Coordinates of C-alpha atoms in Angstrom, one line a residue:
Chain A
M1 CA -5.4 31.8 -24.7
P2 CA -9.1 30.6 -25.2
E3 CA -12.1 33.1 -24.5
H4 CA -12.6 33.9 -20.9
L5 CA -15.1 32.1 -19.0
L6 CA -14.5 34.1 -15.8
E7 CA -13.0 37.7 -15.5
V8 CA -12.5 39.1 -12.2
N9 CA -11.4 42.7 -12.4
N10 CA -9.8 44.6 -9.5
L11 CA -12.4 42.9 -7.1
R12 CA -12.1 44.3 -3.8
V13 CA -13.9 42.6 -0.8
S14 CA -14.2 43.8 2.6
F15 CA -16.0 42.6 6.2
F16 CA -17.2 45.4 8.3
T17 CA -16.4 44.6 12.0
H18 CA -16.8 46.5 15.2
A19 CA -12.9 46.8 15.0
G20 CA -13.1 48.3 11.5
E21 CA -13.1 47.6 7.9
V22 CA -11.2 44.3 7.1
Q23 CA -9.9 44.6 3.7
A24 CA -9.8 40.9 2.5
V25 CA -9.6 41.0 -1.0
R26 CA -7.6 44.1 -2.2
G27 CA -8.0 44.5 -6.0
T28 CA -7.9 41.1 -7.2
T29 CA -7.6 40.3 -11.2
F30 CA -7.7 37.2 -12.9
A31 CA -9.2 35.5 -15.7
I32 CA -10.2 31.8 -16.7
G33 CA -10.7 30.5 -20.2
T34 CA -13.4 27.8 -20.8
G35 CA -11.9 24.1 -19.9
E36 CA -8.8 25.7 -18.0
A37 CA -7.8 24.5 -14.6
V38 CA -6.5 27.3 -12.6
A39 CA -4.7 27.0 -8.7
L40 CA -5.3 29.9 -6.2
V41 CA -2.5 29.6 -3.8
G42 CA -1.3 31.4 -1.0
E43 CA -0.9 31.0 2.9
S44 CA -4.0 31.0 5.1
G45 CA -5.9 34.2 5.6
C46 CA -4.4 35.5 2.4
G47 CA -8.1 35.6 0.7
K48 CA -8.3 32.7 -1.6
S49 CA -11.6 31.4 0.1
V50 CA -13.0 34.8 -0.1
T51 CA -12.7 35.4 -3.8
A52 CA -14.0 32.2 -4.4
Q53 CA -17.3 32.7 -2.3
T54 CA -17.2 36.1 -3.6
I55 CA -17.5 34.5 -7.2
M56 CA -20.5 32.4 -5.6
R57 CA -21.9 35.4 -3.8
L58 CA -21.8 33.1 -0.6
I59 CA -20.1 35.7 1.5
P60 CA -22.6 36.6 4.6
D61 CA -23.8 40.5 4.2
P62 CA -23.5 41.5 6.9
P63 CA -20.6 41.8 7.7
G64 CA -18.7 41.0 4.1
R65 CA -19.4 43.2 1.1
I66 CA -18.0 43.7 -2.1
V67 CA -16.8 47.4 -2.3
G68 CA -15.5 47.3 -5.8
G69 CA -14.5 45.7 -8.9
E70 CA -16.4 43.2 -11.1
I71 CA -16.9 39.8 -11.7
L72 CA -17.7 39.2 -15.4
F73 CA -18.8 35.0 -15.9
A74 CA -20.1 34.4 -19.2
G75 CA -20.6 38.3 -19.8
Q76 CA -22.6 38.7 -16.9
D77 CA -21.5 40.8 -13.9
L78 CA -22.1 38.5 -10.9
A79 CA -21.2 41.3 -8.3
K80 CA -24.3 43.4 -9.1
T81 CA -26.6 40.2 -10.0
P82 CA -29.7 40.1 -7.8
E83 CA -30.0 37.3 -5.4
T84 CA -33.1 35.6 -7.4
V85 CA -30.7 35.3 -10.3
M86 CA -27.8 34.3 -8.3
E87 CA -29.9 31.1 -7.4
K88 CA -30.2 29.9 -11.1
I89 CA -26.6 30.2 -11.2
R90 CA -25.4 28.7 -8.3
G91 CA -25.2 24.6 -8.6
N92 CA -26.5 25.1 -12.0
Q93 CA -23.8 27.1 -14.0
I94 CA -20.9 27.4 -11.1
G95 CA -20.5 24.4 -8.7
M96 CA -18.2 24.6 -5.5
I97 CA -17.0 21.8 -3.4
F98 CA -16.0 22.7 0.0
Q99 CA -13.0 21.9 2.5
D100 CA -14.4 19.7 5.0
P101 CA -16.5 17.1 3.5
M102 CA -17.5 15.8 6.8
T103 CA -19.3 19.2 7.8
S104 CA -20.4 19.8 4.3
L105 CA -23.2 17.4 4.1
N106 CA -26.4 17.5 5.6
P107 CA -26.3 14.7 8.5
T108 CA -30.1 13.9 8.5
M109 CA -30.8 13.8 4.6
T110 CA -29.7 11.1 2.6
I111 CA -27.4 11.3 -0.2
G112 CA -29.5 11.0 -2.7
R113 CA -32.1 13.4 -1.4
Q114 CA -29.2 16.0 -1.3
L115 CA -28.0 15.1 -4.7
T116 CA -31.6 15.7 -6.1
E117 CA -32.6 18.6 -4.8
G118 CA -30.4 20.7 -6.8
I119 CA -31.0 18.6 -10.0
M120 CA -34.5 19.1 -9.7
K121 CA -34.3 22.7 -9.0
H122 CA -32.3 23.6 -11.9
Q123 CA -33.1 20.7 -14.4
G124 CA -36.9 20.5 -13.6
L125 CA -36.9 17.3 -13.3
P126 CA -39.0 14.8 -11.6
R127 CA -38.1 13.1 -8.6
G128 CA -37.5 9.9 -10.1
E129 CA -35.8 10.9 -13.0
A130 CA -33.2 13.1 -11.0
M131 CA -33.0 10.0 -8.6
K132 CA -31.6 8.2 -11.7
R133 CA -29.4 11.2 -12.7
A134 CA -28.0 11.2 -9.1
V135 CA -27.1 7.5 -9.1
E136 CA -25.5 8.2 -12.6
M137 CA -23.5 10.9 -10.8
L138 CA -22.6 8.8 -7.9
A139 CA -21.7 6.2 -10.5
L140 CA -19.5 8.7 -12.4
V141 CA -17.4 10.0 -9.6
G142 CA -16.4 6.7 -8.6
I143 CA -19.0 5.5 -5.6
P144 CA -19.4 1.6 -5.7
Q145 CA -23.0 0.3 -5.8
P146 CA -24.5 3.7 -6.4
D147 CA -28.2 2.4 -6.3
R148 CA -27.6 1.3 -2.8
R149 CA -25.5 4.1 -1.4
V150 CA -28.2 7.1 -2.7
K151 CA -30.3 5.9 0.2
Q152 CA -27.8 6.1 2.7
Y153 CA -26.9 9.3 5.2
P154 CA -23.4 10.9 5.1
H155 CA -22.4 9.1 8.0
E156 CA -22.3 5.8 6.6
F157 CA -19.6 7.3 4.2
S158 CA -15.7 8.0 4.7
G159 CA -14.2 10.9 4.2
G160 CA -13.0 10.3 0.7
M161 CA -16.1 9.0 -0.3
R162 CA -18.2 12.3 0.7
Q163 CA -15.6 14.3 -0.8
R164 CA -16.5 12.1 -3.9
V165 CA -20.1 13.0 -2.9
M166 CA -19.8 16.5 -2.9
I167 CA -18.1 16.4 -6.3
A168 CA -21.0 14.5 -7.5
I169 CA -23.3 17.3 -5.9
A170 CA -21.3 20.6 -7.4
L171 CA -20.9 18.5 -11.0
A172 CA -24.7 17.4 -11.1
C173 CA -26.1 20.1 -13.3
E174 CA -22.7 20.4 -15.4
P175 CA -21.7 23.4 -14.5
R176 CA -19.6 25.5 -16.8
L177 CA -17.3 26.4 -13.8
L178 CA -16.2 24.2 -10.9
I179 CA -14.7 26.1 -7.7
A180 CA -12.9 23.6 -5.6
D181 CA -11.8 25.4 -2.1
E182 CA -9.1 23.4 -0.4
P183 CA -10.9 19.7 -1.4
T184 CA -8.2 17.8 -0.4
T185 CA -7.2 19.1 2.8
A186 CA -9.4 17.4 5.3
L187 CA -8.5 14.1 3.5
D188 CA -5.1 11.8 4.0
V189 CA -2.6 11.5 1.5
T190 CA -3.8 8.8 -0.6
I191 CA -7.5 9.9 -0.8
Q192 CA -6.0 13.5 -2.0
A193 CA -4.6 12.2 -5.0
Q194 CA -7.6 9.7 -5.7
I195 CA -9.5 13.2 -5.6
I196 CA -7.5 15.1 -7.7
E197 CA -7.1 12.5 -10.4
L198 CA -11.0 12.5 -10.2
M199 CA -11.0 16.1 -11.0
K200 CA -8.9 15.8 -13.6
E201 CA -10.7 12.9 -15.4
L202 CA -14.1 14.6 -15.1
K203 CA -12.5 18.0 -16.3
E204 CA -11.3 16.4 -19.5
R205 CA -14.4 14.5 -20.1
T206 CA -16.8 17.5 -19.5
N207 CA -14.6 20.3 -20.3
T208 CA -15.6 22.4 -17.2
S209 CA -13.1 25.2 -16.2
I210 CA -11.8 24.9 -12.6
I211 CA -10.5 26.9 -9.8
L212 CA -8.5 25.1 -7.6
I213 CA -8.0 26.9 -4.0
T214 CA -4.9 25.3 -2.0
H215 CA -2.2 25.8 0.2
D216 CA -0.6 22.3 -1.0
L217 CA 1.4 23.2 -4.1
G218 CA 1.9 19.3 -4.7
V219 CA -1.7 18.9 -5.7
V220 CA -1.6 22.0 -8.0
A221 CA 0.9 20.3 -10.7
G222 CA -1.4 17.5 -11.1
L223 CA -4.5 19.1 -12.4
C224 CA -3.9 23.0 -13.0
S225 CA -2.2 24.4 -16.2
R226 CA -1.9 27.8 -14.4
V227 CA -1.2 29.4 -10.9
L228 CA -2.5 32.4 -9.0
V229 CA -0.5 33.0 -6.1
M230 CA -2.1 35.5 -3.6
Y231 CA -0.9 37.6 -0.7
A232 CA -2.7 39.7 1.6
G233 CA -5.8 40.1 -0.7
Q234 CA -3.9 40.6 -4.2
I235 CA -2.6 38.0 -6.8
V236 CA 1.1 38.8 -6.7
E237 CA 2.2 36.4 -9.2
S238 CA 0.4 34.7 -12.2
G239 CA 1.5 32.2 -14.9
T240 CA 1.9 28.5 -16.4
V241 CA 2.7 26.5 -13.5
E242 CA 6.1 25.7 -15.0
E243 CA 6.7 29.2 -15.2
V244 CA 5.8 30.2 -11.7
F245 CA 7.3 27.1 -10.2
Y246 CA 10.5 26.8 -12.0
R247 CA 11.2 30.3 -12.5
P248 CA 9.4 32.2 -9.5
K249 CA 10.0 36.2 -9.9
H250 CA 8.1 36.9 -6.7
P251 CA 10.1 37.0 -3.2
Y252 CA 6.7 35.6 -1.9
T253 CA 6.2 32.7 -4.7
Y254 CA 10.2 32.0 -4.1
S255 CA 9.9 31.7 -0.5
L256 CA 6.3 29.8 -0.7
L257 CA 8.3 26.9 -2.9
R258 CA 11.3 26.9 -0.6
A259 CA 9.1 26.0 2.1
V260 CA 7.6 23.2 0.2
P261 CA 9.8 20.0 2.6
R262 CA 11.7 18.2 -0.1
L263 CA 11.8 14.4 -0.6
D264 CA 15.9 14.3 -0.8
A265 CA 16.2 16.6 2.3
R266 CA 19.0 15.3 4.6
T267 CA 17.2 14.4 7.8
K268 CA 19.0 16.9 10.0
E269 CA 17.8 19.8 7.6
R270 CA 15.3 21.9 9.0
L271 CA 12.1 23.2 7.3
V272 CA 12.2 26.2 5.8
S273 CA 9.4 28.9 6.7
I274 CA 8.9 32.5 5.9
P275 CA 9.9 34.7 8.6
G276 CA 7.2 37.2 10.1
Q277 CA 3.2 37.5 9.8
P278 CA 1.3 38.4 7.0
P279 CA -0.1 41.9 7.3
D280 CA -2.8 43.2 9.3
L281 CA -5.3 43.7 6.9
L282 CA -7.8 46.4 8.9
N283 CA -4.6 48.6 8.2
P284 CA -3.1 47.1 5.0
P285 CA 0.6 48.5 4.4
K286 CA 1.0 51.5 2.3
G287 CA 3.5 50.0 0.0
C288 CA 4.2 46.5 -1.1
S289 CA 2.4 44.1 1.4
F290 CA 5.1 41.2 1.3
A291 CA 7.9 44.2 2.1
P292 CA 7.9 43.9 5.6
R293 CA 8.9 40.2 5.3
C294 CA 10.7 40.3 2.1
E295 CA 14.7 40.0 2.7
F296 CA 15.1 41.8 -0.8
A297 CA 12.8 44.9 0.2
M298 CA 14.0 48.3 -1.1
R299 CA 12.7 52.0 0.2
I300 CA 10.3 51.9 -2.7
C301 CA 8.6 48.6 -1.5
R302 CA 7.5 50.4 1.6
E303 CA 6.4 53.5 -0.1
R304 CA 4.4 52.8 -3.0
P305 CA 2.5 49.7 -4.0
P306 CA 4.1 47.7 -7.5
E307 CA 2.2 47.6 -10.4
D308 CA 1.5 44.3 -12.7
R309 CA 4.4 43.6 -14.8
T310 CA 4.5 40.9 -17.4
V311 CA 7.7 39.3 -17.4
K312 CA 6.9 36.9 -20.2
D313 CA 4.2 36.2 -22.2
G314 CA 1.4 35.3 -19.7
H315 CA 3.4 35.6 -16.6
L316 CA 2.5 38.6 -14.6
V317 CA 4.3 39.8 -11.3
K318 CA 3.7 42.7 -8.6
C319 CA 7.2 43.4 -7.7
W320 CA 9.6 46.4 -7.9
L321 CA 12.4 44.2 -8.4
T322 CA 11.0 43.2 -11.9
E323 CA 11.4 47.1 -13.0
P324 CA 14.2 47.5 -15.6
G325 CA 17.0 49.0 -13.6
A326 CA 16.2 47.3 -10.0
P327 CA 19.0 45.7 -8.6
H328 CA 19.1 41.9 -9.5
V329 CA 18.7 39.0 -7.1
S330 CA 19.3 35.6 -7.4
L331 CA 15.7 33.4 -6.8
K332 CA 17.6 30.1 -7.4
G333 CA 17.6 26.6 -5.9
V334 CA 14.0 26.0 -6.1
R335 CA 13.1 22.4 -7.6
Chain B
M1 CA -34.9 -3.2 19.0
A2 CA -36.5 -5.9 21.3
R3 CA -33.6 -5.8 23.4
F4 CA -33.7 -1.8 23.9
F5 CA -37.3 -1.9 24.9
A6 CA -36.3 -5.0 27.4
R7 CA -33.6 -3.2 28.8
R8 CA -35.5 0.2 29.2
F9 CA -38.6 -1.5 31.0
G10 CA -36.2 -3.3 33.3
T11 CA -34.6 0.2 34.1
M12 CA -38.1 1.6 34.3
L13 CA -39.4 -1.1 36.8
L14 CA -36.4 -0.4 38.9
A15 CA -36.8 3.2 38.9
L16 CA -40.4 2.9 40.1
L17 CA -39.5 0.7 42.6
F18 CA -37.1 3.0 44.1
I19 CA -39.2 6.1 43.7
S20 CA -42.2 4.2 45.5
T21 CA -39.9 3.1 48.3
F22 CA -38.5 6.2 49.1
T23 CA -41.7 8.2 48.5
F24 CA -43.5 5.9 51.1
F25 CA -41.0 6.2 53.8
G26 CA -40.4 9.6 53.1
M27 CA -44.3 10.7 53.4
K28 CA -44.5 8.4 56.5
V29 CA -41.8 10.3 58.3
I30 CA -43.7 13.6 58.1
P31 CA -45.5 14.5 61.3
G32 CA -49.1 13.9 61.3
G33 CA -51.9 11.3 59.8
P34 CA -54.7 11.6 57.6
F35 CA -57.0 11.6 60.3
D36 CA -55.6 14.0 62.5
S37 CA -57.5 16.9 62.9
E38 CA -57.9 20.3 65.1
K39 CA -61.3 19.0 66.3
Q40 CA -60.0 15.7 68.5
L41 CA -61.7 12.4 67.9
P42 CA -62.7 9.9 70.5
P43 CA -59.6 7.9 70.6
A44 CA -61.8 4.5 70.0
I45 CA -63.0 6.0 66.7
Q46 CA -59.4 7.2 65.8
K47 CA -58.5 3.8 66.6
N48 CA -60.9 2.1 64.7
I49 CA -60.2 4.2 61.5
E50 CA -56.4 3.6 61.8
E51 CA -57.3 -0.1 61.8
K52 CA -59.7 -0.1 58.9
Y53 CA -56.6 1.2 56.9
G54 CA -54.2 -1.1 58.5
L55 CA -52.5 2.1 60.0
N56 CA -51.7 0.4 62.8
D57 CA -49.8 -2.3 61.1
P58 CA -46.1 -2.6 60.9
L59 CA -44.7 -0.1 58.8
F60 CA -43.0 -3.0 56.6
K61 CA -46.2 -4.5 56.3
Q62 CA -48.1 -1.4 55.5
Y63 CA -45.3 -1.0 52.5
T64 CA -45.7 -4.8 51.0
D65 CA -49.8 -4.8 51.4
Y66 CA -49.6 -1.3 49.3
L67 CA -47.3 -2.6 46.7
S68 CA -49.1 -5.9 46.0
G69 CA -52.2 -3.6 45.3
V70 CA -50.3 -1.7 43.1
V71 CA -49.0 -4.5 41.2
K72 CA -53.1 -5.6 40.8
G73 CA -53.5 -1.7 39.4
D74 CA -55.3 -1.1 42.6
L75 CA -53.9 2.2 44.1
G76 CA -56.1 1.6 47.0
P77 CA -59.1 4.0 48.7
S78 CA -58.4 7.7 49.2
F79 CA -58.3 8.5 52.7
K80 CA -59.8 12.2 52.6
Y81 CA -62.3 11.7 49.8
P82 CA -64.6 9.2 51.1
N83 CA -66.1 6.7 48.9
R84 CA -63.5 7.2 46.3
T85 CA -60.3 5.2 45.2
V86 CA -57.5 6.9 44.1
N87 CA -57.7 5.0 40.6
D88 CA -61.4 7.1 40.6
I89 CA -59.7 10.5 41.1
I90 CA -57.1 10.0 38.3
K91 CA -59.7 8.7 35.9
E92 CA -61.8 11.8 36.7
S93 CA -59.4 14.7 36.8
F94 CA -56.6 13.4 34.3
P95 CA -58.4 13.4 31.4
V96 CA -59.5 17.2 32.0
S97 CA -55.7 18.4 32.9
A98 CA -54.2 16.7 29.9
A99 CA -57.0 18.1 27.5
L100 CA -55.8 21.5 29.0
G101 CA -52.4 20.6 29.1
G102 CA -52.5 19.5 25.4
V103 CA -53.7 22.5 24.2
S104 CA -51.1 24.7 26.2
I105 CA -48.4 22.1 24.5
L106 CA -49.4 22.6 20.6
L107 CA -50.0 26.6 21.7
A108 CA -46.2 26.6 22.9
V109 CA -44.8 24.6 19.9
A110 CA -46.7 26.3 17.6
V111 CA -45.5 29.8 19.0
G112 CA -42.5 29.1 20.4
L113 CA -41.1 27.6 17.3
T114 CA -42.3 30.3 14.9
L115 CA -40.6 33.0 17.2
G116 CA -37.5 30.7 17.6
V117 CA -37.0 30.7 13.7
L118 CA -38.3 34.0 13.0
A119 CA -35.8 35.5 15.5
A120 CA -32.9 33.5 14.1
L121 CA -33.6 34.5 10.8
K122 CA -33.9 38.2 11.8
Q123 CA -31.1 38.3 14.0
N124 CA -31.0 41.9 15.9
Q125 CA -33.7 43.2 14.0
W126 CA -36.9 44.0 15.8
Q127 CA -38.9 40.7 15.2
D128 CA -35.5 39.1 17.1
Y129 CA -36.2 41.6 19.8
L130 CA -39.7 41.1 19.9
A131 CA -39.2 37.5 20.7
V132 CA -36.5 38.0 23.3
I133 CA -39.1 40.1 25.1
I134 CA -41.6 37.4 24.7
A135 CA -39.4 34.8 25.9
T136 CA -38.0 36.8 28.8
L137 CA -41.6 37.9 30.1
G138 CA -42.5 34.1 29.8
F139 CA -39.7 33.1 31.7
S140 CA -40.2 35.8 34.7
V141 CA -43.8 36.7 35.1
P142 CA -45.2 33.8 37.4
S143 CA -48.3 31.9 36.1
F144 CA -50.3 33.1 39.1
V145 CA -49.6 36.5 38.1
L146 CA -50.1 35.8 34.3
A147 CA -53.2 34.1 35.1
A148 CA -55.1 36.6 37.3
L149 CA -53.7 39.7 34.6
L150 CA -55.8 37.7 31.9
Q151 CA -58.4 37.1 33.9
Y152 CA -58.7 40.9 34.7
V153 CA -58.3 41.9 30.9
F154 CA -60.4 39.7 29.1
A155 CA -62.8 38.4 31.4
Y156 CA -63.5 41.1 34.0
K157 CA -62.8 44.4 31.9
L158 CA -63.6 43.2 28.3
G159 CA -66.0 40.2 29.1
W160 CA -65.1 38.0 26.5
V161 CA -65.1 35.2 28.4
L162 CA -66.0 33.5 31.9
P163 CA -63.4 34.3 34.1
A164 CA -63.3 30.6 35.3
M165 CA -65.1 27.2 35.4
W166 CA -64.7 24.5 33.0
G167 CA -66.8 23.0 30.2
T168 CA -66.6 24.6 27.0
W169 CA -63.6 25.4 24.4
Q170 CA -63.7 29.0 25.5
Q171 CA -63.1 28.5 28.8
A172 CA -60.0 26.7 28.4
I173 CA -58.3 29.7 26.5
L174 CA -57.2 31.6 29.3
P175 CA -55.8 28.9 31.3
S176 CA -54.3 27.2 28.2
I177 CA -52.2 30.5 27.7
S178 CA -51.4 30.9 31.2
L179 CA -49.8 27.5 31.3
A180 CA -48.2 27.7 28.0
A181 CA -46.2 30.6 28.7
L182 CA -43.2 29.0 30.1
P183 CA -43.0 26.5 27.6
T184 CA -43.4 28.9 24.9
A185 CA -40.5 31.2 26.2
T186 CA -38.2 27.8 26.9
I187 CA -38.9 26.7 23.4
T188 CA -38.4 30.2 21.5
R189 CA -35.1 30.5 23.2
L190 CA -33.8 27.0 22.6
M191 CA -35.2 27.3 18.9
R192 CA -33.3 30.7 18.4
S193 CA -30.1 29.4 19.7
N194 CA -29.9 26.0 17.8
M195 CA -31.0 28.0 14.8
L196 CA -28.2 30.6 15.0
E197 CA -25.9 27.6 15.4
V198 CA -27.3 25.5 12.8
L199 CA -27.2 28.3 10.2
Q200 CA -23.4 28.7 10.7
E201 CA -23.0 24.9 9.8
D202 CA -21.0 24.1 6.6
Y203 CA -23.8 21.6 5.1
I204 CA -26.2 25.4 4.9
R205 CA -23.3 27.0 3.1
T206 CA -23.3 23.8 0.7
A207 CA -27.0 24.2 0.3
R208 CA -26.7 27.6 -0.8
A209 CA -24.0 26.7 -3.0
K210 CA -26.6 24.5 -4.6
G211 CA -28.7 27.6 -5.4
L212 CA -31.6 26.6 -3.2
K213 CA -33.6 29.7 -2.2
N214 CA -33.4 30.5 1.5
R215 CA -37.1 29.6 2.5
V216 CA -36.0 26.0 1.5
I217 CA -33.0 25.9 3.4
I218 CA -34.6 27.1 6.3
Y219 CA -37.3 24.3 5.9
R220 CA -35.4 21.4 4.8
H221 CA -32.0 21.8 6.1
A222 CA -31.7 24.1 9.0
I223 CA -35.3 23.3 11.2
R224 CA -34.8 19.5 11.5
N225 CA -31.1 19.9 12.6
A226 CA -32.4 22.5 14.8
L227 CA -35.0 20.7 16.5
M228 CA -33.1 17.9 18.9
P229 CA -32.7 20.1 21.9
V230 CA -36.4 21.4 21.9
V231 CA -37.6 17.5 21.5
T232 CA -35.2 16.8 24.4
Y233 CA -37.1 19.7 26.4
L234 CA -40.3 18.5 25.5
G235 CA -40.4 15.2 27.0
P236 CA -40.4 16.0 30.6
M237 CA -42.5 19.2 29.6
V238 CA -45.6 17.3 28.6
A239 CA -45.4 15.0 31.4
S240 CA -45.3 17.8 33.5
I241 CA -47.8 20.1 32.1
F242 CA -50.4 17.1 31.1
T243 CA -50.6 16.0 34.8
G244 CA -51.7 19.6 35.6
S245 CA -51.0 22.7 37.3
F246 CA -51.6 23.5 40.9
V247 CA -51.6 27.3 40.5
V248 CA -53.7 27.5 37.2
E249 CA -56.5 25.1 38.2
S250 CA -57.2 26.7 41.1
I251 CA -57.3 30.3 39.7
F252 CA -59.6 29.0 37.1
A253 CA -61.3 26.3 39.3
I254 CA -60.7 23.8 36.8
P255 CA -61.4 20.1 38.3
G256 CA -57.8 19.0 37.0
L257 CA -55.3 16.5 38.7
G258 CA -52.7 19.5 39.4
R259 CA -54.3 20.2 42.7
Y260 CA -54.3 16.8 44.1
F261 CA -50.7 17.1 44.1
V262 CA -50.6 19.9 46.7
N263 CA -53.7 19.1 48.4
S264 CA -52.9 15.5 49.4
V265 CA -49.5 16.1 50.9
F266 CA -51.5 18.8 53.2
N267 CA -53.9 16.3 54.1
R268 CA -51.4 13.3 54.6
D269 CA -53.5 11.5 52.3
Y270 CA -50.9 8.6 52.3
T271 CA -52.6 6.5 49.1
L272 CA -53.4 9.6 47.1
I273 CA -49.8 10.7 47.6
M274 CA -48.3 7.5 46.2
G275 CA -50.6 6.9 43.4
L276 CA -49.9 10.5 42.0
T277 CA -46.3 9.6 42.4
I278 CA -46.4 6.7 40.5
F279 CA -48.8 7.7 38.1
Y280 CA -46.5 10.7 37.2
S281 CA -43.2 8.8 37.5
I282 CA -44.6 6.2 34.9
F283 CA -46.2 9.2 32.7
L284 CA -42.5 10.9 32.7
M285 CA -40.7 7.6 31.9
T286 CA -43.2 7.0 29.1
M287 CA -42.8 10.4 27.9
N288 CA -38.6 10.1 28.0
L289 CA -39.0 6.9 26.2
L290 CA -40.5 8.6 23.7
V291 CA -38.2 11.1 23.2
D292 CA -35.6 8.9 22.7
L293 CA -37.2 7.1 19.9
S294 CA -38.1 10.2 18.3
Y295 CA -34.4 11.1 18.2
A296 CA -33.8 8.4 15.8
V297 CA -36.9 9.4 13.7
I298 CA -35.5 13.0 13.5
D299 CA -31.6 11.9 13.3
P300 CA -30.9 9.0 11.2
R301 CA -27.3 8.8 13.1
V302 CA -29.2 7.5 16.3
K303 CA -30.1 3.9 15.9
I304 CA -32.2 2.0 18.6
T305 CA -29.9 -1.1 19.9
G306 CA -29.7 -2.9 23.2
K307 CA -26.3 -2.2 23.4
K308 CA -24.3 0.0 25.7
E309 CA -22.2 2.7 24.7

C-alpha cells in the first residue's frame, strides 16, 4: 500500500442536542494513500457526511464536536488544528464538492468571482492572473466557452454544469485530497456518468486522492479502488471494490448489495430492502449495531461489539461471524 | 427596459387617478367644510367665500376643475392658510421633513444592519439578547414617549441640546432618534432573521470549504443575500419618514410636512388634503419603483423586462 495521505484513527464525533448526545461517528478508522480513490458508502444517516465534514472541520460547533480520535493529514492532526491554520488547508490542500449543485453556489456572485476568491487567497495571485486560472479550470472541467461563462451567474448554468463548476472550485488550488460528498445524487443519470468520468480523468491527471461519499453503489466501481462500508457511525467492512462487492463478509454489506436493483431481474420481482431501521445513535446498542436487523445475529452479537478482523489482505470486517469457529453462513447470490 | 418603464408609469398614473378620485369624494362625504367655524359668519359672506373657491359648483365640476389644475402642476390655493398655495406649503416644509427623515433613515440603516448582523453572528449570546431587547423596545415604545423622554433627559436634565426648534444640526439629533426608533427595530429584526437563514445555506458551507475567513464569508457572501427583504421594507419606510411625522414634528416644533397631514383633515382644507395625498402617493410609488430596480442590482437573477410573469 502506498504512503498514507490521510489517516483517520478511532474518530468520534457527537452532536450535543437537547435530547442528549447523538453519537454520529463512533470510532471510525481508515486510511487513504496518495492518488487513491476510496468510496465511503452506507445508507442515509450512517455518518458518511459527518465524517467527511469533520475532516474539513466544517461541522458547526456547537452542536457538533470531535470527542475523540485523530485525523492525520500529511502528518498533521486536523482534529487539533486551530481554525486559522485550517483556513490555509481548506480549499488549498483539501477540496470539497457537495451534494446539491443548485444551492452550493452563491446566487449573487459570478462564477469567476467564486472561483478566483480561493485562488487569490491560497496562491496569492492578483485578480487578473486568478481569472486566467479560473478560465483554465472551467475549460479543464469541460465547460464550453469558459472565457464567456466566467462572467455569468450560477442561475445561467444547468445542474450538471454547476457541479462541474463546483469541481473546478474544489480543484482550483490543486489539492492533495478531494472529498466528494454525494456529488451525483442530485443529478440525472446520464449527467452522473459524465461527472464520475470527469473526476476519474482529473484524478489520473493530477494524482489527487479522492474520498467519494455515496449511497449509489453503481458509481463506486467506476471511480474507486477501495470501498469503506459505514453503518451507524462505524466502518463495518472495508477492502478492494472487487473483494467487498464479490465476496462481502459482513451481512450488512451483503444486504446492501442485494438491495441494488438488477437490470436482468424479472419484472414481477419485488425490490429487496433491509428490514428495520438503523439504530438510534442517541442510545447506540451495546453489541453490534447491525444485530437488531441481522438475519444471522447470534447471542454474542447483542452482547459485545465485534472488533476489526482481517479476513484477507486489506479486507477488514467487523462481524462475529468471521471469528474462527463461528457458524458458517452463506452470503451468496450477489452479482 | 423601456417597456418596463412604460408599464410601470402607466400603472402609476392609473393608481394615482384612482387614489385622487377616492380621496376627493371621500373627503366631501365628511360633514363640515373649510369655512365652518364656531363663530357663525354672516350667510352672505360665507356664500361669497364658497363662491370664490368654487365650492357651490356641482361636485363633478369641482372634481374636473381640480384635476385639470393638477395636470398643470397646480395643486390649488390652501383654504386655511390664506395667500399660500398648496405648492408653497409643500415646497417650504418638505425639505425640512426630508432632511430630518434622511438622517433618521441613515441612522436606522446603520444601526439596524449592524445590530442585526451582530445578533445573527452571536446567536444566543449577550450581543444577540441586547439587539433583540433594543428591537423590542423600538417596536413597543411609541415615538411620543421616546421623544418626551429624550427631551427630558438630554435637554432638560443634562442640558446638552435645546429641547425643540429647528435650524442647527444639534437640533436634529433628538427628533431623528425618535423617528429612527421604529425602522431601526424593524431592520434589526429583519436582518437578524435573514442572516440566520442565509448562514445555513449550502453556499456558505462552500465558501467555508474554500478556506475563506469568517469575516470575508459574512461580508462577501452572507450580507448581500440577506439584504433583499430589508430593501423591500426600506422603500415604503423612506416614503413615510421623508414626508414627516405629525407626532415628532409637533413635539419638537419642527416646521415639517408631517403636521399638515393631520391638520389639513381637521381643517377640511380640501386642496391641502388632496395635494398631500397626491404628493405622498407619487413619492411612495417612486420609492417602490426604486426598490424594484435595486433588486436587479442586488440579485442577478432579477431581470428588468416589460413582460408579465
